[in-house]
Amino acid sequence: MAVRIRLTRKGAKKKPFYRIVAADSEAPRDGKFLEVLGTYDPLQDPAQLKVDGERLQMWLDRGATPSDTVFNLLKAQGMFAQAGEGEAAAAQS
């Protein structure tokens, strides 16, 4: 079972609110998930992102891969600064 860290959509029509969850990669977007790791509210000014860093790190250590969107959100918050620099350095070599 490949685990992805991704967004699930909640909220009303035209008022999105997202949960950051660890889920099986084959499960539907809003389907069954393993654990809620945080929330993302794009309608706040500025957009509000809350993440349980310990649980996120535990899933990453177990081999879970974040979706592109989650990776970019966490990178903007500074949680993946080291990983992004390492990838850029490897690409230049």
PDB file of C-alpha atoms in Angstrom:
ATOM      1  CA  MET A   1       0.000   0.000   0.000  1.00  0.00           C
ATOM      2  CA  ALA A   2       1.572   3.269  -1.158  1.00  0.00           C
ATOM      3  CA  VAL A   3       0.699   6.150   1.139  1.00  0.00           C
ATOM      4  CA  ARG A   4       0.304   9.713  -0.166  1.00  0.00           C
ATOM      5  CA  ILE A   5      -0.018  12.888   1.854  1.00  0.00           C
ATOM      6  CA  ARG A   6      -2.646  14.909   0.020  1.00  0.00           C
ATOM      7  CA  LEU A   7      -5.605  17.276   0.293  1.00  0.00           C
ATOM      8  CA  THR A   8      -9.240  16.278   0.747  1.00  0.00           C
ATOM      9  CA  ARG A   9     -11.871  18.921   0.023  1.00  0.00           C
ATOM     10  CA  LYS A  10     -14.412  19.964   2.619  1.00  0.00           C
ATOM     11  CA  GLY A  11     -16.616  23.031   2.955  1.00  0.00           C
ATOM     12  CA  ALA A  12     -19.597  24.309   1.025  1.00  0.00           C
ATOM     13  CA  LYS A  13     -19.937  25.107  -2.659  1.00  0.00           C
ATOM     14  CA  LYS A  14     -17.494  27.887  -3.659  1.00  0.00           C
ATOM     15  CA  LYS A  15     -16.121  27.957  -0.087  1.00  0.00           C
ATOM     16  CA  PRO A  16     -13.371  25.339  -0.099  1.00  0.00           C
ATOM     17  CA  PHE A  17     -11.630  24.091   3.014  1.00  0.00           C
ATOM     18  CA  TYR A  18      -9.072  21.306   2.845  1.00  0.00           C
ATOM     19  CA  ARG A  19      -7.737  18.658   5.199  1.00  0.00           C
ATOM     20  CA  ILE A  20      -4.189  17.402   4.797  1.00  0.00           C
ATOM     21  CA  VAL A  21      -4.417  13.626   5.169  1.00  0.00           C
ATOM     22  CA  ALA A  22      -2.345  10.482   4.836  1.00  0.00           C
ATOM     23  CA  ALA A  23      -4.253   8.164   2.499  1.00  0.00           C
ATOM     24  CA  ASP A  24      -3.764   5.120   0.305  1.00  0.00           C
ATOM     25  CA  SER A  25      -2.738   6.333  -3.151  1.00  0.00           C
ATOM     26  CA  GLU A  26      -5.589   4.386  -4.779  1.00  0.00           C
ATOM     27  CA  ALA A  27      -8.344   5.775  -2.520  1.00  0.00           C
ATOM     28  CA  PRO A  28     -10.661   8.463  -3.956  1.00  0.00           C
ATOM     29  CA  ARG A  29      -9.871  12.120  -3.224  1.00  0.00           C
ATOM     30  CA  ASP A  30     -12.553  12.493  -0.560  1.00  0.00           C
ATOM     31  CA  GLY A  31     -12.637   8.814   0.387  1.00  0.00           C
ATOM     32  CA  LYS A  32     -11.122   6.766   3.151  1.00  0.00           C
ATOM     33  CA  PHE A  33      -7.913   8.055   4.739  1.00  0.00           C
ATOM     34  CA  LEU A  34      -5.516   6.864   7.430  1.00  0.00           C
ATOM     35  CA  GLU A  35      -5.004  10.040   9.476  1.00  0.00           C
ATOM     36  CA  VAL A  36      -5.713  13.787   9.402  1.00  0.00           C
ATOM     37  CA  LEU A  37      -2.410  15.679   9.563  1.00  0.00           C
ATOM     38  CA  GLY A  38      -3.624  19.259   9.268  1.00  0.00           C
ATOM     39  CA  THR A  39      -5.852  21.786   7.533  1.00  0.00           C
ATOM     40  CA  TYR A  40      -5.572  24.397   4.784  1.00  0.00           C
ATOM     41  CA  ASP A  41      -7.987  27.325   4.413  1.00  0.00           C
ATOM     42  CA  PRO A  42      -7.297  29.259   1.188  1.00  0.00           C
ATOM     43  CA  LEU A  43     -10.075  31.801   1.839  1.00  0.00           C
ATOM     44  CA  GLN A  44      -8.345  33.371   4.843  1.00  0.00           C
ATOM     45  CA  ASP A  45      -6.162  36.406   4.178  1.00  0.00           C
ATOM     46  CA  PRO A  46      -3.403  35.228   4.184  1.00  0.00           C
ATOM     47  CA  ALA A  47      -4.221  31.564   3.524  1.00  0.00           C
ATOM     48  CA  GLN A  48      -4.078  29.568   6.756  1.00  0.00           C
ATOM     49  CA  LEU A  49      -2.123  26.303   6.987  1.00  0.00           C
ATOM     50  CA  LYS A  50      -1.998  24.207  10.171  1.00  0.00           C
ATOM     51  CA  VAL A  51       0.015  20.990  10.277  1.00  0.00           C
ATOM     52  CA  ASP A  52       0.930  18.529  13.033  1.00  0.00           C
ATOM     53  CA  GLY A  53       4.664  18.452  12.315  1.00  0.00           C
ATOM     54  CA  GLU A  54       5.423  15.366  14.415  1.00  0.00           C
ATOM     55  CA  ARG A  55       2.789  13.211  12.726  1.00  0.00           C
ATOM     56  CA  LEU A  56       3.776  14.527   9.295  1.00  0.00           C
ATOM     57  CA  GLN A  57       7.413  13.624   9.920  1.00  0.00           C
ATOM     58  CA  MET A  58       6.389  10.161  11.158  1.00  0.00           C
ATOM     59  CA  TRP A  59       4.541   9.466   7.880  1.00  0.00           C
ATOM     60  CA  LEU A  60       7.416  10.824   5.797  1.00  0.00           C
ATOM     61  CA  ASP A  61       9.858   8.585   7.699  1.00  0.00           C
ATOM     62  CA  ARG A  62       7.614   5.598   6.898  1.00  0.00           C
ATOM     63  CA  GLY A  63       7.866   6.368   3.183  1.00  0.00           C
ATOM     64  CA  ALA A  64       4.734   8.424   2.487  1.00  0.00           C
ATOM     65  CA  THR A  65       5.127  10.853  -0.410  1.00  0.00           C
ATOM     66  CA  PRO A  66       3.416  14.250  -0.456  1.00  0.00           C
ATOM     67  CA  SER A  67       1.393  15.339  -3.474  1.00  0.00           C
ATOM     68  CA  ASP A  68       2.801  18.227  -5.505  1.00  0.00           C
ATOM     69  CA  THR A  69       0.320  20.668  -3.971  1.00  0.00           C
ATOM     70  CA  VAL A  70       1.012  19.590  -0.392  1.00  0.00           C
ATOM     71  CA  PHE A  71       4.759  19.700  -1.053  1.00  0.00           C
ATOM     72  CA  ASN A  72       4.476  23.285  -2.351  1.00  0.00           C
ATOM     73  CA  LEU A  73       2.309  24.371   0.608  1.00  0.00           C
ATOM     74  CA  LEU A  74       4.729  22.887   3.134  1.00  0.00           C
ATOM     75  CA  LYS A  75       7.724  24.297   1.268  1.00  0.00           C
ATOM     76  CA  ALA A  76       6.173  27.787   1.387  1.00  0.00           C
ATOM     77  CA  GLN A  77       5.770  27.354   5.150  1.00  0.00           C
ATOM     78  CA  GLY A  78       9.448  26.378   5.427  1.00  0.00           C
ATOM     79  CA  MET A  79       9.044  22.697   6.306  1.00  0.00           C
ATOM     80  CA  PHE A  80      10.798  21.452   3.142  1.00  0.00           C
ATOM     81  CA  ALA A  81      13.491  24.118   2.762  1.00  0.00           C
ATOM     82  CA  GLN A  82      16.338  21.618   3.182  1.00  0.00           C
ATOM     83  CA  ALA A  83      14.824  19.060   0.791  1.00  0.00           C
ATOM     84  CA  GLY A  84      14.329  21.617  -1.963  1.00  0.00           C
ATOM     85  CA  GLU A  85      17.918  22.859  -1.670  1.00  0.00           C
ATOM     86  CA  GLY A  86      19.237  19.290  -1.838  1.00  0.00           C
ATOM     87  CA  GLU A  87      17.272  18.528  -4.998  1.00  0.00           C
ATOM     88  CA  ALA A  88      18.521  21.718  -6.664  1.00  0.00           C
ATOM     89  CA  ALA A  89      22.128  20.902  -5.781  1.00  0.00           C
ATOM     90  CA  ALA A  90      21.774  17.350  -7.138  1.00  0.00           C
ATOM     91  CA  ALA A  91      20.293  18.651 -10.397  1.00  0.00           C
ATOM     92  CA  GLN A  92      23.253  21.005 -10.926  1.00  0.00           C
ATOM     93  CA  SER A  93      25.804  18.176 -10.538  1.00  0.00           C
TER      94      SER A  93
END
